[in-house]
JSON list of C-alpha atoms in Angstrom, two decimals:
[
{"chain": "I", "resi": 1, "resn": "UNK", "atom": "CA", "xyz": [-27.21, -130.65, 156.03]},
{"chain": "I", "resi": 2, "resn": "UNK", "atom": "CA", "xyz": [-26.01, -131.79, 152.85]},
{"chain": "I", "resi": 3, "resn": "UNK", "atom": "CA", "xyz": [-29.59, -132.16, 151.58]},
{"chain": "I", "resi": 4, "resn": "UNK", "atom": "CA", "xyz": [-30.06, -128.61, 152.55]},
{"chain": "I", "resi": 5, "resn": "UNK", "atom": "CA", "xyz": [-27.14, -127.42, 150.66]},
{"chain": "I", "resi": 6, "resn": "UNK", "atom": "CA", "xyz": [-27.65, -129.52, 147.64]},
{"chain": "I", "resi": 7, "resn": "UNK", "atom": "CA", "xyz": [-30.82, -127.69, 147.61]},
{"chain": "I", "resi": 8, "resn": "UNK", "atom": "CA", "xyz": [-29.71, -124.41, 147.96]},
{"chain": "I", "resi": 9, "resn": "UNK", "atom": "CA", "xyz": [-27.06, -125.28, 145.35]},
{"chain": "I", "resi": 10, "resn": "UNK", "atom": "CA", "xyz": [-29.61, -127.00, 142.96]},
{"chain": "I", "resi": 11, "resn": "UNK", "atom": "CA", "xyz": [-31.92, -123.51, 143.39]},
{"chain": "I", "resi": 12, "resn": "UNK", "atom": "CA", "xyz": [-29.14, -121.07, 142.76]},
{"chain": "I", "resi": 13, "resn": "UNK", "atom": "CA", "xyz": [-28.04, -123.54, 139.59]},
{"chain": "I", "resi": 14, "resn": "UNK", "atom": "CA", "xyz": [-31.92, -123.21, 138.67]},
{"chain": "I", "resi": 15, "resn": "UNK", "atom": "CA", "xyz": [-32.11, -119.49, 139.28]},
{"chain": "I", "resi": 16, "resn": "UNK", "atom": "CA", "xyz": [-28.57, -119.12, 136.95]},
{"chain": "I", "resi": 17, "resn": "UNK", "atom": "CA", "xyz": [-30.30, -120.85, 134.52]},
{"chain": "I", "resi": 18, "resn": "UNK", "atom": "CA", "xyz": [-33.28, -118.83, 134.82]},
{"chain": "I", "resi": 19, "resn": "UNK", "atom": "CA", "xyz": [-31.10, -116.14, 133.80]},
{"chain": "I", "resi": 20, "resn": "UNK", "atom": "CA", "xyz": [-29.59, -117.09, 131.34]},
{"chain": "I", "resi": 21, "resn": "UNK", "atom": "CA", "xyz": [-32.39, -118.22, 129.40]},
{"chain": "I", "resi": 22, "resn": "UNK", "atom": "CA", "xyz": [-33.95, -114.83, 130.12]},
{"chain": "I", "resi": 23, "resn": "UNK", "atom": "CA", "xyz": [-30.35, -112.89, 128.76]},
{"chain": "I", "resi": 24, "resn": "UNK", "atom": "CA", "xyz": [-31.10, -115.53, 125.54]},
{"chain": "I", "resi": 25, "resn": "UNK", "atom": "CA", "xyz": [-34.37, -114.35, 124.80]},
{"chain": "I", "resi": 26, "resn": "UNK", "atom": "CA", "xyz": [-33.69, -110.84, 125.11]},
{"chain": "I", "resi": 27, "resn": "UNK", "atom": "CA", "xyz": [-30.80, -111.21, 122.60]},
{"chain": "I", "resi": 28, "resn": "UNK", "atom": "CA", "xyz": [-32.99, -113.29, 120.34]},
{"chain": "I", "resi": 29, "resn": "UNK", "atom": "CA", "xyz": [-35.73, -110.60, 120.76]},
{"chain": "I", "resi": 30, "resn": "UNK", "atom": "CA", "xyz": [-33.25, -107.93, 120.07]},
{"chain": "I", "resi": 31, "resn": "UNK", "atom": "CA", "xyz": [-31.66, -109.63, 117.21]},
{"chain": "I", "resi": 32, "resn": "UNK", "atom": "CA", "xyz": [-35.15, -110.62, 115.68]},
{"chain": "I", "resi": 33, "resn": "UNK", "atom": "CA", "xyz": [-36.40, -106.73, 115.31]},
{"chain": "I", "resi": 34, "resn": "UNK", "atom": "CA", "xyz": [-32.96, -105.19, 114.60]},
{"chain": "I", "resi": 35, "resn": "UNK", "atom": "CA", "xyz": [-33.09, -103.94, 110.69]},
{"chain": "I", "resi": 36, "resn": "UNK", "atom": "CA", "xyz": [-30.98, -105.54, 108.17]},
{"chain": "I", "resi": 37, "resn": "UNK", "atom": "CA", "xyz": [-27.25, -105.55, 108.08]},
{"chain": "I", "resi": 38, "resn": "UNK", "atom": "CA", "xyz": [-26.67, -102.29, 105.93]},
{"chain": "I", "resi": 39, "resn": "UNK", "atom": "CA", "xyz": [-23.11, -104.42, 104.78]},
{"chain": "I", "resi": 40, "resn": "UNK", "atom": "CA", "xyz": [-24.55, -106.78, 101.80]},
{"chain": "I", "resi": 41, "resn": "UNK", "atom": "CA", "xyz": [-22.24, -109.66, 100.99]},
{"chain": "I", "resi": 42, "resn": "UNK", "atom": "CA", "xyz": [-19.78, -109.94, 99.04]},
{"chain": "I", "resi": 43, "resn": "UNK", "atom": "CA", "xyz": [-21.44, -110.33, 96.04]},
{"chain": "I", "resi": 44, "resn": "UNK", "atom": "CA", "xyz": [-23.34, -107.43, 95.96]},
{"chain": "I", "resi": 45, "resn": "UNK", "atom": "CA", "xyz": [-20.00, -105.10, 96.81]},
{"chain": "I", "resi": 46, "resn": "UNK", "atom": "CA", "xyz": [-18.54, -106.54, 93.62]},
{"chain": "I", "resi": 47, "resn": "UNK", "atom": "CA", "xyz": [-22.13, -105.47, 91.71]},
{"chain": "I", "resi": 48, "resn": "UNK", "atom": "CA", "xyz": [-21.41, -102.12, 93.50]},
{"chain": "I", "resi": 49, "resn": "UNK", "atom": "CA", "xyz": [-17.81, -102.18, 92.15]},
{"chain": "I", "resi": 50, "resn": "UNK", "atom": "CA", "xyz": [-18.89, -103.23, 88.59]},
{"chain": "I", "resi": 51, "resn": "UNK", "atom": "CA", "xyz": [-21.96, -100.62, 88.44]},
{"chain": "I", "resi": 52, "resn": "UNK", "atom": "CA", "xyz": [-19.32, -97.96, 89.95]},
{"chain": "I", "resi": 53, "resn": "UNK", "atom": "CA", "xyz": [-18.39, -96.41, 86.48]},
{"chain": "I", "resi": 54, "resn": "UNK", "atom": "CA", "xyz": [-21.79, -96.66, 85.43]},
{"chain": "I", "resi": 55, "resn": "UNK", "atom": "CA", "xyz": [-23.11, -94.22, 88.78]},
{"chain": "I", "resi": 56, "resn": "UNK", "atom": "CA", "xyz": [-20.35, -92.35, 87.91]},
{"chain": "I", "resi": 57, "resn": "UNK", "atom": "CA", "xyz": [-21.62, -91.60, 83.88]},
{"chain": "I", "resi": 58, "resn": "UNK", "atom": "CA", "xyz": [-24.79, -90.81, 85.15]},
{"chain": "I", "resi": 59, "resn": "UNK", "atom": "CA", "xyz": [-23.77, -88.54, 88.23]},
{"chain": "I", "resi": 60, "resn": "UNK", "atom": "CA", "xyz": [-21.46, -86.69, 85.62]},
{"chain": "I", "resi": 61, "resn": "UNK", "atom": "CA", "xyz": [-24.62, -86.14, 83.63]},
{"chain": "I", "resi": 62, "resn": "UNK", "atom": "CA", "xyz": [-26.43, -84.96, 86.06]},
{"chain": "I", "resi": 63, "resn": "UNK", "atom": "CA", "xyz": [-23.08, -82.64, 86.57]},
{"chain": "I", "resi": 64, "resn": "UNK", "atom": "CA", "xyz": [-23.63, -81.53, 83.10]},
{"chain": "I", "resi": 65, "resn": "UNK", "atom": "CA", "xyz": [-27.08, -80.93, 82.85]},
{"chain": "I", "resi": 66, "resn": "UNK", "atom": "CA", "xyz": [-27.27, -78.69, 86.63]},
{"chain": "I", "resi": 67, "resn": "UNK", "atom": "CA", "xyz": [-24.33, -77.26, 85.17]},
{"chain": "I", "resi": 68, "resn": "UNK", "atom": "CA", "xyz": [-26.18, -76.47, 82.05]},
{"chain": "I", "resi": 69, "resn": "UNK", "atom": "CA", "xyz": [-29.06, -75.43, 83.73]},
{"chain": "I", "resi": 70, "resn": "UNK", "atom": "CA", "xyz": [-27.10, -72.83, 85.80]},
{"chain": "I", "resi": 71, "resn": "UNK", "atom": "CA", "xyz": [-25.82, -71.57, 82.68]},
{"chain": "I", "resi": 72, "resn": "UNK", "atom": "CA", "xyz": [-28.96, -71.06, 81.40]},
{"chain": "I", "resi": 73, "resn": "UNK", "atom": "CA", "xyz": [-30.03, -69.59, 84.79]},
{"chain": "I", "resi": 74, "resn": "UNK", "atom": "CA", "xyz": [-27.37, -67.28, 84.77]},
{"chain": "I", "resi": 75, "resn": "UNK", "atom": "CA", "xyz": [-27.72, -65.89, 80.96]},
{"chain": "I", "resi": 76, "resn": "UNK", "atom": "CA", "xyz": [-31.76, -65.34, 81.93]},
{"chain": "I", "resi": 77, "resn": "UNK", "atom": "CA", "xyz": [-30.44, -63.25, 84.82]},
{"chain": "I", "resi": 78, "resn": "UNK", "atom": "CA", "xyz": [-28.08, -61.34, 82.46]},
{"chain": "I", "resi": 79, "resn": "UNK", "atom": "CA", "xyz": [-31.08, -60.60, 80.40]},
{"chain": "I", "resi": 80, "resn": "UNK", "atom": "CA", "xyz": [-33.34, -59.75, 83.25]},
{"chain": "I", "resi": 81, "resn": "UNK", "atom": "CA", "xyz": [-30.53, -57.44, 84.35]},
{"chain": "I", "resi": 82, "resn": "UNK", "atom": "CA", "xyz": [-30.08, -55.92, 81.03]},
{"chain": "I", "resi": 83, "resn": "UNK", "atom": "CA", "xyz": [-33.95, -55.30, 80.46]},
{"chain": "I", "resi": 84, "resn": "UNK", "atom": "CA", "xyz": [-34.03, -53.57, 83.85]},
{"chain": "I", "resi": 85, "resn": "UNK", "atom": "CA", "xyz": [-30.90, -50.98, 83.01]},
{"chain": "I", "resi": 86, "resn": "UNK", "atom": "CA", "xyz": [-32.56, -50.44, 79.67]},
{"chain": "I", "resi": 87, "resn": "UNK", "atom": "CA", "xyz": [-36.21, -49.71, 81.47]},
{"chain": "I", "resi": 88, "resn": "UNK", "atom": "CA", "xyz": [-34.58, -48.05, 84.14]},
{"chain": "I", "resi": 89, "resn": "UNK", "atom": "CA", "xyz": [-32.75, -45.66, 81.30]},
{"chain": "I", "resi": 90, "resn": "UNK", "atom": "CA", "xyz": [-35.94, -45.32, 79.63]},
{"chain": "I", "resi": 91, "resn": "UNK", "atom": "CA", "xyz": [-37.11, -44.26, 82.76]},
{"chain": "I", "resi": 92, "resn": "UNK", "atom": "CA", "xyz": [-34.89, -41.55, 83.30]},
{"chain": "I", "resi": 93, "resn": "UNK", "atom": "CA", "xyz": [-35.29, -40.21, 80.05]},
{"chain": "I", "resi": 94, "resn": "UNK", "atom": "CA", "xyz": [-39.20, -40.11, 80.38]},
{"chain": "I", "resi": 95, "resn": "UNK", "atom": "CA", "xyz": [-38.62, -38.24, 83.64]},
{"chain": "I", "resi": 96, "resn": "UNK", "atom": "CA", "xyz": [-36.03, -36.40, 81.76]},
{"chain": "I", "resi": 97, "resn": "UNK", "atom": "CA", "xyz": [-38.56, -34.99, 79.02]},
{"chain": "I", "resi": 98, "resn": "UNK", "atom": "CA", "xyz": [-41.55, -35.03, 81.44]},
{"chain": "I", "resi": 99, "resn": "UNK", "atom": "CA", "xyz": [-39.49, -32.45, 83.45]},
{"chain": "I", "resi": 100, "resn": "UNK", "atom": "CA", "xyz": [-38.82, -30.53, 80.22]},
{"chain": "I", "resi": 101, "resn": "UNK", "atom": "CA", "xyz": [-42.55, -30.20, 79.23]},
{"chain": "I", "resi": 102, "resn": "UNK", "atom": "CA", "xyz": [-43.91, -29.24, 82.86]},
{"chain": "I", "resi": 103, "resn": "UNK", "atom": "CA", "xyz": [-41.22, -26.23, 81.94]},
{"chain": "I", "resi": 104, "resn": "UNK", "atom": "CA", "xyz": [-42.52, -25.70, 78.76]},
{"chain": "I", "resi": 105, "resn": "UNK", "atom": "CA", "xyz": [-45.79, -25.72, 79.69]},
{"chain": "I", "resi": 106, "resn": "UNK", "atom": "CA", "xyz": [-45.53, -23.24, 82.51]},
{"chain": "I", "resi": 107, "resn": "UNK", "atom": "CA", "xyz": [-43.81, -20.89, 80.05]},
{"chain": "I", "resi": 108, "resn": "UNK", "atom": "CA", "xyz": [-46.71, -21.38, 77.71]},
{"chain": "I", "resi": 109, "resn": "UNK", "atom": "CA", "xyz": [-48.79, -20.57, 80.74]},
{"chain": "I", "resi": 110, "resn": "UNK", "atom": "CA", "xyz": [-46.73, -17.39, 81.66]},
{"chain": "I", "resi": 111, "resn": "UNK", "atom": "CA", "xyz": [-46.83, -16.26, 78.34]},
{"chain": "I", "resi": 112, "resn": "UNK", "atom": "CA", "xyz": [-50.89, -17.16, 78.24]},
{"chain": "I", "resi": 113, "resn": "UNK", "atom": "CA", "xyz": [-51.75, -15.11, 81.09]},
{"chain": "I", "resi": 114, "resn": "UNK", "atom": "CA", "xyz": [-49.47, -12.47, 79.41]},
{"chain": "I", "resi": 115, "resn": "UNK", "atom": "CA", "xyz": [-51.10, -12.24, 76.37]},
{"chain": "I", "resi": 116, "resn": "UNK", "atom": "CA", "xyz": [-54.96, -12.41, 77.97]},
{"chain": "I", "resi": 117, "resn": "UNK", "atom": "CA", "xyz": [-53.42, -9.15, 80.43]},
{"chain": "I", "resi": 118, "resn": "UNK", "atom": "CA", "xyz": [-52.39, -7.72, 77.04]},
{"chain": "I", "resi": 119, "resn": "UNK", "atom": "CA", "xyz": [-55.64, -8.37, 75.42]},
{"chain": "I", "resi": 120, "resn": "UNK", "atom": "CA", "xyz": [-57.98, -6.98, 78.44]},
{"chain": "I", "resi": 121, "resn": "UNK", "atom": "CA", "xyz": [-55.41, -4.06, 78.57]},
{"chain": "I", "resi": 122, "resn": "UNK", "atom": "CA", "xyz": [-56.14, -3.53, 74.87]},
{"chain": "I", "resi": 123, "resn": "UNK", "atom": "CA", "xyz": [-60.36, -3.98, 75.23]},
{"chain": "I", "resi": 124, "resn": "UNK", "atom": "CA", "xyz": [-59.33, -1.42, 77.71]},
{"chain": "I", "resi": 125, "resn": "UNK", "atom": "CA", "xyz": [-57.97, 1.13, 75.45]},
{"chain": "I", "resi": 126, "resn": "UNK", "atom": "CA", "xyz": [-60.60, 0.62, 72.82]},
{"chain": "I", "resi": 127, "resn": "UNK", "atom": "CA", "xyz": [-63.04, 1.51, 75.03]},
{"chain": "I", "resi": 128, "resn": "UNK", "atom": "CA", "xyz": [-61.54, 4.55, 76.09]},
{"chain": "I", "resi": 129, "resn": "UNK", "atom": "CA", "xyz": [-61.34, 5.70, 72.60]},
{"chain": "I", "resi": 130, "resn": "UNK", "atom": "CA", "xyz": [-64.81, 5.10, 71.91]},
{"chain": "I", "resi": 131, "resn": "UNK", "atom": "CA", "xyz": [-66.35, 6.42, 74.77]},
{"chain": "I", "resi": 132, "resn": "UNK", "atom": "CA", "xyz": [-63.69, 9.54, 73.94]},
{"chain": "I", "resi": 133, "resn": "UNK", "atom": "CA", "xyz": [-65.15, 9.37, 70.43]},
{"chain": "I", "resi": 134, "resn": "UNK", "atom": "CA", "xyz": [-68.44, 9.60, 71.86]},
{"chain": "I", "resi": 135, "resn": "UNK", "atom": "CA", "xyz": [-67.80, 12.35, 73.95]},
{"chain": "I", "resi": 136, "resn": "UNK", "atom": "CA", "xyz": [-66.50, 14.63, 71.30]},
{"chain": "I", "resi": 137, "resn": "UNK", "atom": "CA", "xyz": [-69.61, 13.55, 69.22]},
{"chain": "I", "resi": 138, "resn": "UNK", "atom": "CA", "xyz": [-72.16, 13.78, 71.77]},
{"chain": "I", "resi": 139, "resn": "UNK", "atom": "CA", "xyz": [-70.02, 17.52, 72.64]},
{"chain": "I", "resi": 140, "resn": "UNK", "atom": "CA", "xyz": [-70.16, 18.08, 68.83]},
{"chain": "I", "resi": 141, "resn": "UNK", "atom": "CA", "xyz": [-73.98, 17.33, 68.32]},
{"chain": "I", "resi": 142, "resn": "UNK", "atom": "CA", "xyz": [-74.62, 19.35, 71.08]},
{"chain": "I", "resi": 143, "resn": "UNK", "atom": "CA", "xyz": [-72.59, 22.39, 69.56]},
{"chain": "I", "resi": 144, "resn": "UNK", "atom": "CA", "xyz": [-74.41, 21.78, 66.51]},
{"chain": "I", "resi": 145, "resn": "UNK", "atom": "CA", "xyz": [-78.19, 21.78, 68.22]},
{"chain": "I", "resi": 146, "resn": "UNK", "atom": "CA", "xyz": [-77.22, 24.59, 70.91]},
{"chain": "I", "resi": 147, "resn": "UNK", "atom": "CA", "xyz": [-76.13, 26.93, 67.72]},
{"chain": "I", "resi": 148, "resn": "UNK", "atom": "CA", "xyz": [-79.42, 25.76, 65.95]},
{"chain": "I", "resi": 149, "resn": "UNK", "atom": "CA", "xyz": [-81.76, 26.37, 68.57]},
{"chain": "I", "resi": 150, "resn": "UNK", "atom": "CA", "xyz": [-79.71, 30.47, 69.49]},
{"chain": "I", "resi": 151, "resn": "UNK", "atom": "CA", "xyz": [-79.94, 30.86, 65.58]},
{"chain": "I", "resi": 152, "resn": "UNK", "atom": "CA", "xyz": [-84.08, 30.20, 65.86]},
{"chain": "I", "resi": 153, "resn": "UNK", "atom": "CA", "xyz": [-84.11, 31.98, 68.72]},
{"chain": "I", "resi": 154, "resn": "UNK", "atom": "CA", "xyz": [-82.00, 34.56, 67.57]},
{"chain": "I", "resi": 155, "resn": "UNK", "atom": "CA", "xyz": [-84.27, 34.83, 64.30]},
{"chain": "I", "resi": 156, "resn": "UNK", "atom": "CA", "xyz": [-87.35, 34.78, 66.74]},
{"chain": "I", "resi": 157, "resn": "UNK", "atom": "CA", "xyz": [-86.36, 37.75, 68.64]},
{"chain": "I", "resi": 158, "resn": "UNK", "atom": "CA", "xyz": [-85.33, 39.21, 65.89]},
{"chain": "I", "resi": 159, "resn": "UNK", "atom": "CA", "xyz": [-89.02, 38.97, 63.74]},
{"chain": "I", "resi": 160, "resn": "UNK", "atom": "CA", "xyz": [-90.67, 40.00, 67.00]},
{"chain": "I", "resi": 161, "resn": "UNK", "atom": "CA", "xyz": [-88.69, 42.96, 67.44]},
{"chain": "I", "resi": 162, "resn": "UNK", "atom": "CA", "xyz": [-89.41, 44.20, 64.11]},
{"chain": "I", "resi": 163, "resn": "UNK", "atom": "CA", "xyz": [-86.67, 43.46, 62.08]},
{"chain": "I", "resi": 164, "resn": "UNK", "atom": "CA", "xyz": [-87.50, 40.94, 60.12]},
{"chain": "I", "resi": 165, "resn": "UNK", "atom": "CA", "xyz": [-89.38, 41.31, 56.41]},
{"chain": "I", "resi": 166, "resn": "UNK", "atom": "CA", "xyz": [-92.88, 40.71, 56.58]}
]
């Protein structure tokens, strides 16, 4: 019986062992693919220290120049604001005088159509006075030819009748 527990002991020492040396090659595994410490040593936090005013020059430049580039930004924006008011004032005052000549021209219109009534009214007129005219000359020619022709015939009935000298 002691053989059989010095066995049973000897395989549960084996087995512990087993599992241990399993737990230590998982950890070396782990450790072996973990990334780099991010902490560098002690050295390189006194470079960090030392190069500190150095980051800090050149992160206040780069203060100064977005800050100079806003500015810049910002006075282009002024100017692209002031171009618009000045187009959009131009603007109005285009629609302004645009709305002034469509007036203007539809008084010249009214004023067209006014004198071109005037005008036909006048052609009118005129050619009531000539064809007036041409009554009273057609009415005095034919005075003039009906007198002419009762004279002759007046004169012919006259000779036949025995009055005349011949």
């Amino acid at each position: 019986m002691k053989q059989t527990f010095r066995k049973a002991t000897e395989v549960m020492t084996m087995k512990r062992y087993a599992r241990i040396g399993m737990a230590a090659v998982v950890a070396a595994g782990l450790l072996a693919s973990a990334p780099p410490s991010a902490d560098g040593s002690v050295i390189d936090r006194f470079k960090d220290i030392y190069n500190a005013p150095e980051k800090l020059d050149e992160l206040q430049q780069q203060f100064v120049q977005t800050q100079e580039e806003l500015d810049e930004a910002r006075r282009k924006a002024d100017e692209y604001a002031q171009q618009q008011l000045k187009l959009m004032r131009e603007n109005e005052t285009y629609r302004q005088q645009n709305e002034a000549l469509m007036e203007q021209n539809e008084t010249l219109l009214t004023r067209m159509e006014q004198l071109e009534n005037d005008q036909s009214e006048r052609k009118r007129f005129y050619r009531k006075i000539a064809a007036s005219v041409l009554v009273f000359a057609g009415a005095g020619l034919l005075y003039i030819v009906s007198v002419r022709i009762w004279r002759y015939r007046a004169w012919r009935s006259n000779r036949s009748a025995g009055g005349g000298s011949e």
